[in-house]
Amino acid sequence: MASFKLGFFLLACVFAFLFLSTPTQCKDEVDSVYKGINSFRQTKNLSPLNRVPKAYCLADEIAEEMEDIPCEQVSQYYPGGSMQIPKLQKHIDKCDINITTTSDGVILPVCVAKLEPTVVLSNYTHSDVYAKYLNNSKYTGAGLGSEDDWMVLVLTTNTPTGTFAADASTLHAGVEFLLLALLVLLINYLY
Ligand SMILES: *[C@@H]1O[C@H](CO)[C@@H](O)[C@H](O)[C@H]1NC(C)=O
Ligand SMILES: *[C@@H]1O[C@H](CO)[C@@H](O)[C@H](O)[C@H]1NC(C)=O
Ligand SMILES: *[C@@H]1O[C@H](CO)[C@@H](O)[C@H](O)[C@H]1NC(C)=O
């Protein structure tokens, strides 16, 4: 009985751990836009975009960075626009992404008052600037993040230069594993 309880508790901890290390993936507006984009892909006979955790992380960091920029300026941040995504390198580092695995990807920000999901979605699927990215079989994965009136969509590919893979030179994953191991030790000790 005791060992069953312990097993259950451990399992709960692992779930909590997994859940806590992927924050904000469950924001409502982000999720509804993600589903809308995949419905759009379906109507074009394209495979749905997979959720890519690193791309979610990056989209979230960028949205946070851009939240105070007035919506009128959004077109300057379109791909190939006059402005670079602010502090992109910093966000790539923070998400532990290997930068050479990002060059085929694309970052698509939109700014819509209150992020009304239907407006955001039509921004992505109906505007000439963005529809051509979503209507493209080259992209296979996505990450979304939002903050205030801004939503950011990161599209990834399954080519070596577009997967948004982890940067092997960072210790982040190792640290997370260590924390989990410590937690398990502690629980065993307490019981
Ligand atoms: C998104 O919608 C807003 C408001 O309708 C518009 O001003 C903006 O240009 C749109 N952006 C794109 C990428 O279509
Ligand atoms: C989507 O792509 C297909 C094939 O490349 C093209 O025929 C179609 O016009 C495109 N539609 C939009 C909305 O871009
Ligand atoms: C980054 O990705 C490239 C291409 O996949 C790989 O050759 C390189 O070793 C990676 N670097 C790190 C630090 O993970």
PDB file of C-alpha atoms and ligand atoms in Angstrom:
ATOM      1  CA  MET A   1       0.000   0.000   0.000  1.00  0.00           C
ATOM      2  CA  ALA A   2       2.708   2.419   1.017  1.00  0.00           C
ATOM      3  CA  SER A   3       4.665   1.715  -2.111  1.00  0.00           C
ATOM      4  CA  PHE A   4       1.563   2.283  -4.221  1.00  0.00           C
ATOM      5  CA  LYS A   5       1.064   5.656  -2.553  1.00  0.00           C
ATOM      6  CA  LEU A   6       4.699   6.525  -3.103  1.00  0.00           C
ATOM      7  CA  GLY A   7       4.462   5.525  -6.741  1.00  0.00           C
ATOM      8  CA  PHE A   8       1.430   7.675  -7.223  1.00  0.00           C
ATOM      9  CA  PHE A   9       3.033  10.638  -5.520  1.00  0.00           C
ATOM     10  CA  LEU A  10       6.127  10.294  -7.662  1.00  0.00           C
ATOM     11  CA  LEU A  11       4.025  10.127 -10.776  1.00  0.00           C
ATOM     12  CA  ALA A  12       2.168  13.269  -9.747  1.00  0.00           C
ATOM     13  CA  CYS A  13       5.487  15.039  -9.202  1.00  0.00           C
ATOM     14  CA  VAL A  14       6.755  14.040 -12.604  1.00  0.00           C
ATOM     15  CA  PHE A  15       3.588  15.357 -14.206  1.00  0.00           C
ATOM     16  CA  ALA A  16       3.776  18.598 -12.251  1.00  0.00           C
ATOM     17  CA  PHE A  17       7.394  18.907 -13.307  1.00  0.00           C
ATOM     18  CA  LEU A  18       6.633  18.343 -16.969  1.00  0.00           C
ATOM     19  CA  PHE A  19       3.711  20.701 -16.797  1.00  0.00           C
ATOM     20  CA  LEU A  20       5.623  23.475 -15.030  1.00  0.00           C
ATOM     21  CA  SER A  21       8.497  23.335 -17.470  1.00  0.00           C
ATOM     22  CA  THR A  22       6.222  24.090 -20.442  1.00  0.00           C
ATOM     23  CA  PRO A  23       4.462  27.260 -19.292  1.00  0.00           C
ATOM     24  CA  THR A  24       1.803  29.217 -21.211  1.00  0.00           C
ATOM     25  CA  GLN A  25       1.274  26.543 -23.862  1.00  0.00           C
ATOM     26  CA  CYS A  26      -2.295  26.438 -22.737  1.00  0.00           C
ATOM     27  CA  LYS A  27      -3.386  30.056 -23.187  1.00  0.00           C
ATOM     28  CA  ASP A  28      -6.842  29.971 -24.741  1.00  0.00           C
ATOM     29  CA  GLU A  29      -6.328  32.431 -27.584  1.00  0.00           C
ATOM     30  CA  VAL A  30      -3.068  30.788 -28.582  1.00  0.00           C
ATOM     31  CA  ASP A  31      -4.686  27.391 -28.646  1.00  0.00           C
ATOM     32  CA  SER A  32      -7.678  28.479 -30.667  1.00  0.00           C
ATOM     33  CA  VAL A  33      -5.444  30.176 -33.257  1.00  0.00           C
ATOM     34  CA  TYR A  34      -3.291  27.031 -33.434  1.00  0.00           C
ATOM     35  CA  LYS A  35      -6.355  24.918 -34.143  1.00  0.00           C
ATOM     36  CA  GLY A  36      -7.657  27.432 -36.672  1.00  0.00           C
ATOM     37  CA  ILE A  37      -4.354  27.396 -38.534  1.00  0.00           C
ATOM     38  CA  ASN A  38      -4.453  23.622 -38.771  1.00  0.00           C
ATOM     39  CA  SER A  39      -8.039  23.706 -40.054  1.00  0.00           C
ATOM     40  CA  PHE A  40      -6.848  26.125 -42.714  1.00  0.00           C
ATOM     41  CA  ARG A  41      -4.028  23.724 -43.574  1.00  0.00           C
ATOM     42  CA  GLN A  42      -6.515  20.890 -43.836  1.00  0.00           C
ATOM     43  CA  THR A  43      -8.590  22.805 -46.410  1.00  0.00           C
ATOM     44  CA  LYS A  44      -5.371  23.123 -48.462  1.00  0.00           C
ATOM     45  CA  ASN A  45      -4.616  19.405 -48.092  1.00  0.00           C
ATOM     46  CA  LEU A  46      -1.508  20.158 -46.065  1.00  0.00           C
ATOM     47  CA  SER A  47      -0.460  18.173 -43.027  1.00  0.00           C
ATOM     48  CA  PRO A  48      -1.146  19.841 -39.676  1.00  0.00           C
ATOM     49  CA  LEU A  49       1.656  21.721 -37.950  1.00  0.00           C
ATOM     50  CA  ASN A  50       3.093  19.896 -34.949  1.00  0.00           C
ATOM     51  CA  ARG A  51       3.600  21.743 -31.700  1.00  0.00           C
ATOM     52  CA  VAL A  52       7.301  22.405 -31.259  1.00  0.00           C
ATOM     53  CA  PRO A  53       8.133  23.202 -27.614  1.00  0.00           C
ATOM     54  CA  LYS A  54      11.237  25.249 -28.457  1.00  0.00           C
ATOM     55  CA  ALA A  55       9.231  27.290 -30.950  1.00  0.00           C
ATOM     56  CA  TYR A  56       6.573  27.877 -28.289  1.00  0.00           C
ATOM     57  CA  CYS A  57       9.262  29.099 -25.933  1.00  0.00           C
ATOM     58  CA  LEU A  58      10.691  31.453 -28.546  1.00  0.00           C
ATOM     59  CA  ALA A  59       7.284  32.802 -29.619  1.00  0.00           C
ATOM     60  CA  ASP A  60       6.457  33.507 -26.003  1.00  0.00           C
ATOM     61  CA  GLU A  61       9.712  35.351 -25.334  1.00  0.00           C
ATOM     62  CA  ILE A  62       9.307  37.451 -28.484  1.00  0.00           C
ATOM     63  CA  ALA A  63       5.678  38.317 -27.706  1.00  0.00           C
ATOM     64  CA  GLU A  64       6.756  39.456 -24.255  1.00  0.00           C
ATOM     65  CA  GLU A  65       9.499  41.586 -25.775  1.00  0.00           C
ATOM     66  CA  MET A  66       7.133  43.211 -28.290  1.00  0.00           C
ATOM     67  CA  GLU A  67       4.094  43.807 -26.107  1.00  0.00           C
ATOM     68  CA  ASP A  68       4.674  47.568 -25.749  1.00  0.00           C
ATOM     69  CA  ILE A  69       5.190  48.246 -29.456  1.00  0.00           C
ATOM     70  CA  PRO A  70       2.161  50.045 -30.944  1.00  0.00           C
ATOM     71  CA  CYS A  71       0.109  47.853 -33.303  1.00  0.00           C
ATOM     72  CA  GLU A  72       0.555  50.357 -36.154  1.00  0.00           C
ATOM     73  CA  GLN A  73       4.172  49.291 -36.422  1.00  0.00           C
ATOM     74  CA  VAL A  74       3.495  45.600 -36.945  1.00  0.00           C
ATOM     75  CA  SER A  75       4.191  45.644 -40.690  1.00  0.00           C
ATOM     76  CA  GLN A  76       7.781  46.732 -40.014  1.00  0.00           C
ATOM     77  CA  TYR A  77       8.311  43.361 -38.336  1.00  0.00           C
ATOM     78  CA  TYR A  78       7.029  41.216 -41.195  1.00  0.00           C
ATOM     79  CA  PRO A  79       9.677  38.860 -42.613  1.00  0.00           C
ATOM     80  CA  GLY A  80      11.972  41.013 -44.717  1.00  0.00           C
ATOM     81  CA  GLY A  81      10.554  44.175 -43.146  1.00  0.00           C
ATOM     82  CA  SER A  82      12.556  47.200 -42.072  1.00  0.00           C
ATOM     83  CA  MET A  83      12.882  46.113 -38.437  1.00  0.00           C
ATOM     84  CA  GLN A  84      14.499  43.022 -36.955  1.00  0.00           C
ATOM     85  CA  ILE A  85      12.649  41.113 -34.248  1.00  0.00           C
ATOM     86  CA  PRO A  86      14.037  42.835 -31.131  1.00  0.00           C
ATOM     87  CA  LYS A  87      16.689  40.947 -29.132  1.00  0.00           C
ATOM     88  CA  LEU A  88      16.166  37.786 -31.165  1.00  0.00           C
ATOM     89  CA  GLN A  89      19.544  36.308 -30.266  1.00  0.00           C
ATOM     90  CA  LYS A  90      18.849  36.728 -26.558  1.00  0.00           C
ATOM     91  CA  HIS A  91      15.539  34.888 -26.862  1.00  0.00           C
ATOM     92  CA  ILE A  92      17.082  32.093 -28.906  1.00  0.00           C
ATOM     93  CA  ASP A  93      19.715  31.673 -26.190  1.00  0.00           C
ATOM     94  CA  LYS A  94      17.164  31.781 -23.407  1.00  0.00           C
ATOM     95  CA  CYS A  95      15.176  28.979 -25.048  1.00  0.00           C
ATOM     96  CA  ASP A  96      18.382  26.935 -25.535  1.00  0.00           C
ATOM     97  CA  ILE A  97      17.919  26.770 -29.280  1.00  0.00           C
ATOM     98  CA  ASN A  98      20.837  26.000 -31.587  1.00  0.00           C
ATOM     99  CA  ILE A  99      20.789  29.020 -33.912  1.00  0.00           C
ATOM    100  CA  THR A 100      21.912  27.063 -36.956  1.00  0.00           C
ATOM    101  CA  THR A 101      18.676  25.070 -36.711  1.00  0.00           C
ATOM    102  CA  THR A 102      16.542  28.217 -37.107  1.00  0.00           C
ATOM    103  CA  SER A 103      17.541  29.626 -40.482  1.00  0.00           C
ATOM    104  CA  ASP A 104      14.715  27.951 -42.440  1.00  0.00           C
ATOM    105  CA  GLY A 105      12.132  28.982 -39.880  1.00  0.00           C
ATOM    106  CA  VAL A 106      10.087  32.137 -39.950  1.00  0.00           C
ATOM    107  CA  ILE A 107       8.694  34.458 -37.281  1.00  0.00           C
ATOM    108  CA  LEU A 108       5.291  35.986 -37.953  1.00  0.00           C
ATOM    109  CA  PRO A 109       4.019  38.594 -35.483  1.00  0.00           C
ATOM    110  CA  VAL A 110       0.530  40.078 -35.522  1.00  0.00           C
ATOM    111  CA  CYS A 111      -0.976  42.779 -33.390  1.00  0.00           C
ATOM    112  CA  VAL A 112      -4.723  42.831 -32.821  1.00  0.00           C
ATOM    113  CA  ALA A 113      -6.617  44.678 -30.083  1.00  0.00           C
ATOM    114  CA  LYS A 114      -7.425  42.173 -27.308  1.00  0.00           C
ATOM    115  CA  LEU A 115      -6.175  39.378 -29.573  1.00  0.00           C
ATOM    116  CA  GLU A 116      -9.668  38.518 -30.757  1.00  0.00           C
ATOM    117  CA  PRO A 117      -8.967  34.972 -32.057  1.00  0.00           C
ATOM    118  CA  THR A 118     -11.059  35.207 -35.233  1.00  0.00           C
ATOM    119  CA  VAL A 119      -9.330  38.462 -36.221  1.00  0.00           C
ATOM    120  CA  VAL A 120      -5.903  37.034 -35.427  1.00  0.00           C
ATOM    121  CA  LEU A 121      -6.668  33.942 -37.451  1.00  0.00           C
ATOM    122  CA  SER A 122      -7.840  35.896 -40.475  1.00  0.00           C
ATOM    123  CA  ASN A 123      -4.709  37.987 -40.123  1.00  0.00           C
ATOM    124  CA  TYR A 124      -2.706  34.803 -40.574  1.00  0.00           C
ATOM    125  CA  THR A 125      -4.795  33.012 -43.149  1.00  0.00           C
ATOM    126  CA  HIS A 126      -6.207  35.868 -45.252  1.00  0.00           C
ATOM    127  CA  SER A 127      -3.452  38.441 -45.534  1.00  0.00           C
ATOM    128  CA  ASP A 128      -1.203  38.207 -48.579  1.00  0.00           C
ATOM    129  CA  VAL A 129       1.903  38.585 -46.446  1.00  0.00           C
ATOM    130  CA  TYR A 130       1.207  35.631 -44.189  1.00  0.00           C
ATOM    131  CA  ALA A 131      -1.074  33.193 -46.032  1.00  0.00           C
ATOM    132  CA  LYS A 132       1.754  32.115 -48.311  1.00  0.00           C
ATOM    133  CA  TYR A 133       3.731  30.877 -45.288  1.00  0.00           C
ATOM    134  CA  LEU A 134       0.829  28.937 -43.835  1.00  0.00           C
ATOM    135  CA  ASN A 135      -0.064  27.573 -47.245  1.00  0.00           C
ATOM    136  CA  ASN A 136       3.342  25.955 -47.635  1.00  0.00           C
ATOM    137  CA  SER A 137       4.176  22.298 -47.121  1.00  0.00           C
ATOM    138  CA  LYS A 138       7.774  23.241 -46.261  1.00  0.00           C
ATOM    139  CA  TYR A 139       6.636  24.168 -42.752  1.00  0.00           C
ATOM    140  CA  THR A 140       5.864  21.235 -40.479  1.00  0.00           C
ATOM    141  CA  GLY A 141       5.844  22.635 -36.964  1.00  0.00           C
ATOM    142  CA  ALA A 142       4.720  25.673 -35.057  1.00  0.00           C
ATOM    143  CA  GLY A 143       5.047  27.557 -31.822  1.00  0.00           C
ATOM    144  CA  LEU A 144       2.781  30.351 -30.658  1.00  0.00           C
ATOM    145  CA  GLY A 145       3.007  32.901 -27.912  1.00  0.00           C
ATOM    146  CA  SER A 146       1.051  35.972 -26.945  1.00  0.00           C
ATOM    147  CA  GLU A 147       1.288  38.960 -24.693  1.00  0.00           C
ATOM    148  CA  ASP A 148      -1.128  41.848 -24.515  1.00  0.00           C
ATOM    149  CA  ASP A 149      -2.187  42.669 -28.116  1.00  0.00           C
ATOM    150  CA  TRP A 150       0.643  40.727 -29.710  1.00  0.00           C
ATOM    151  CA  MET A 151       0.727  37.204 -30.965  1.00  0.00           C
ATOM    152  CA  VAL A 152       3.791  35.588 -32.472  1.00  0.00           C
ATOM    153  CA  LEU A 153       3.800  32.502 -34.668  1.00  0.00           C
ATOM    154  CA  VAL A 154       7.071  30.671 -35.260  1.00  0.00           C
ATOM    155  CA  LEU A 155       7.055  28.153 -38.111  1.00  0.00           C
ATOM    156  CA  THR A 156       9.612  25.352 -38.207  1.00  0.00           C
ATOM    157  CA  THR A 157      10.636  22.825 -40.859  1.00  0.00           C
ATOM    158  CA  ASN A 158      11.975  19.286 -40.644  1.00  0.00           C
ATOM    159  CA  THR A 159      15.190  20.154 -42.460  1.00  0.00           C
ATOM    160  CA  PRO A 160      18.365  20.296 -40.318  1.00  0.00           C
ATOM    161  CA  THR A 161      18.294  24.091 -40.569  1.00  0.00           C
ATOM    162  CA  GLY A 162      14.736  24.547 -39.409  1.00  0.00           C
ATOM    163  CA  THR A 163      13.914  22.176 -36.562  1.00  0.00           C
ATOM    164  CA  PHE A 164      14.623  24.621 -33.714  1.00  0.00           C
ATOM    165  CA  ALA A 165      16.592  21.922 -31.940  1.00  0.00           C
ATOM    166  CA  ALA A 166      18.187  22.182 -28.537  1.00  0.00           C
ATOM    167  CA  ASP A 167      21.614  23.687 -28.271  1.00  0.00           C
ATOM    168  CA  ALA A 168      23.805  20.839 -27.068  1.00  0.00           C
ATOM    169  CA  SER A 169      26.307  23.267 -25.576  1.00  0.00           C
ATOM    170  CA  THR A 170      23.983  24.354 -22.771  1.00  0.00           C
ATOM    171  CA  LEU A 171      23.474  22.569 -19.486  1.00  0.00           C
ATOM    172  CA  HIS A 172      19.817  23.339 -19.116  1.00  0.00           C
ATOM    173  CA  ALA A 173      18.470  19.826 -19.676  1.00  0.00           C
ATOM    174  CA  GLY A 174      21.112  18.462 -17.318  1.00  0.00           C
ATOM    175  CA  VAL A 175      20.063  20.843 -14.568  1.00  0.00           C
ATOM    176  CA  GLU A 176      16.433  19.864 -14.950  1.00  0.00           C
ATOM    177  CA  PHE A 177      17.312  16.204 -14.669  1.00  0.00           C
ATOM    178  CA  LEU A 178      19.396  16.868 -11.582  1.00  0.00           C
ATOM    179  CA  LEU A 179      16.499  18.663  -9.905  1.00  0.00           C
ATOM    180  CA  LEU A 180      14.199  15.758 -10.641  1.00  0.00           C
ATOM    181  CA  ALA A 181      16.739  13.300  -9.252  1.00  0.00           C
ATOM    182  CA  LEU A 182      17.016  15.395  -6.083  1.00  0.00           C
ATOM    183  CA  LEU A 183      13.253  15.477  -5.739  1.00  0.00           C
ATOM    184  CA  VAL A 184      13.072  11.691  -6.016  1.00  0.00           C
ATOM    185  CA  LEU A 185      15.818  11.314  -3.413  1.00  0.00           C
ATOM    186  CA  LEU A 186      14.034  13.677  -1.051  1.00  0.00           C
ATOM    187  CA  ILE A 187      10.734  11.856  -1.410  1.00  0.00           C
ATOM    188  CA  ASN A 188      12.383   8.508  -0.741  1.00  0.00           C
ATOM    189  CA  TYR A 189      14.034   9.983   2.316  1.00  0.00           C
ATOM    190  CA  LEU A 190      10.770  11.411   3.691  1.00  0.00           C
ATOM    191  CA  TYR A 191       8.982   8.108   3.354  1.00  0.00           C
TER     192      TYR A 191
HETATM  193  C1  LIG B   1      -4.100  42.326 -38.989  1.00  0.00           C
HETATM  194  O1  LIG B   1      -5.291  42.988 -38.771  1.00  0.00           O
HETATM  195  C2  LIG B   1      -5.136  44.336 -38.459  1.00  0.00           C
HETATM  196  C3  LIG B   1      -6.494  44.895 -38.098  1.00  0.00           C
HETATM  197  O2  LIG B   1      -7.509  44.326 -38.871  1.00  0.00           O
HETATM  198  C4  LIG B   1      -4.508  45.051 -39.660  1.00  0.00           C
HETATM  199  O3  LIG B   1      -4.327  46.418 -39.376  1.00  0.00           O
HETATM  200  C5  LIG B   1      -3.168  44.400 -39.946  1.00  0.00           C
HETATM  201  O4  LIG B   1      -2.600  44.968 -41.090  1.00  0.00           O
HETATM  202  C6  LIG B   1      -3.346  42.926 -40.144  1.00  0.00           C
HETATM  203  N1  LIG B   1      -2.057  42.281 -40.283  1.00  0.00           N
HETATM  204  C7  LIG B   1      -1.842  41.378 -41.183  1.00  0.00           C
HETATM  205  C8  LIG B   1      -0.536  40.682 -41.121  1.00  0.00           C
HETATM  206  O5  LIG B   1      -2.668  41.098 -42.020  1.00  0.00           O
HETATM  207  C1  LIG B   2      -1.956  27.904 -51.740  1.00  0.00           C
HETATM  208  O1  LIG B   2      -1.023  27.170 -52.495  1.00  0.00           O
HETATM  209  C2  LIG B   2      -1.578  26.541 -53.647  1.00  0.00           C
HETATM  210  C3  LIG B   2      -0.507  25.651 -54.256  1.00  0.00           C
HETATM  211  O2  LIG B   2       0.771  26.169 -54.072  1.00  0.00           O
HETATM  212  C4  LIG B   2      -2.080  27.642 -54.570  1.00  0.00           C
HETATM  213  O3  LIG B   2      -2.657  27.045 -55.722  1.00  0.00           O
HETATM  214  C5  LIG B   2      -3.128  28.480 -53.843  1.00  0.00           C
HETATM  215  O4  LIG B   2      -3.538  29.562 -54.657  1.00  0.00           O
HETATM  216  C6  LIG B   2      -2.562  29.025 -52.557  1.00  0.00           C
HETATM  217  N1  LIG B   2      -3.617  29.682 -51.803  1.00  0.00           N
HETATM  218  C7  LIG B   2      -3.380  30.770 -51.044  1.00  0.00           C
HETATM  219  C8  LIG B   2      -4.551  31.305 -50.270  1.00  0.00           C
HETATM  220  O5  LIG B   2      -2.290  31.296 -50.967  1.00  0.00           O
HETATM  221  C1  LIG B   3      23.963  22.983 -33.956  1.00  0.00           C
HETATM  222  O1  LIG B   3      23.349  22.352 -35.061  1.00  0.00           O
HETATM  223  C2  LIG B   3      24.268  22.002 -36.083  1.00  0.00           C
HETATM  224  C3  LIG B   3      23.462  21.497 -37.278  1.00  0.00           C
HETATM  225  O2  LIG B   3      22.528  20.506 -36.896  1.00  0.00           O
HETATM  226  C4  LIG B   3      25.240  20.970 -35.535  1.00  0.00           C
HETATM  227  O3  LIG B   3      26.191  20.632 -36.536  1.00  0.00           O
HETATM  228  C5  LIG B   3      25.973  21.581 -34.336  1.00  0.00           C
HETATM  229  O4  LIG B   3      26.816  20.606 -33.745  1.00  0.00           O
HETATM  230  C6  LIG B   3      24.984  22.063 -33.318  1.00  0.00           C
HETATM  231  N1  LIG B   3      25.701  22.772 -32.262  1.00  0.00           N
HETATM  232  C7  LIG B   3      25.397  22.657 -30.970  1.00  0.00           C
HETATM  233  C8  LIG B   3      26.251  23.432 -30.037  1.00  0.00           C
HETATM  234  O5  LIG B   3      24.483  21.974 -30.570  1.00  0.00           O
END
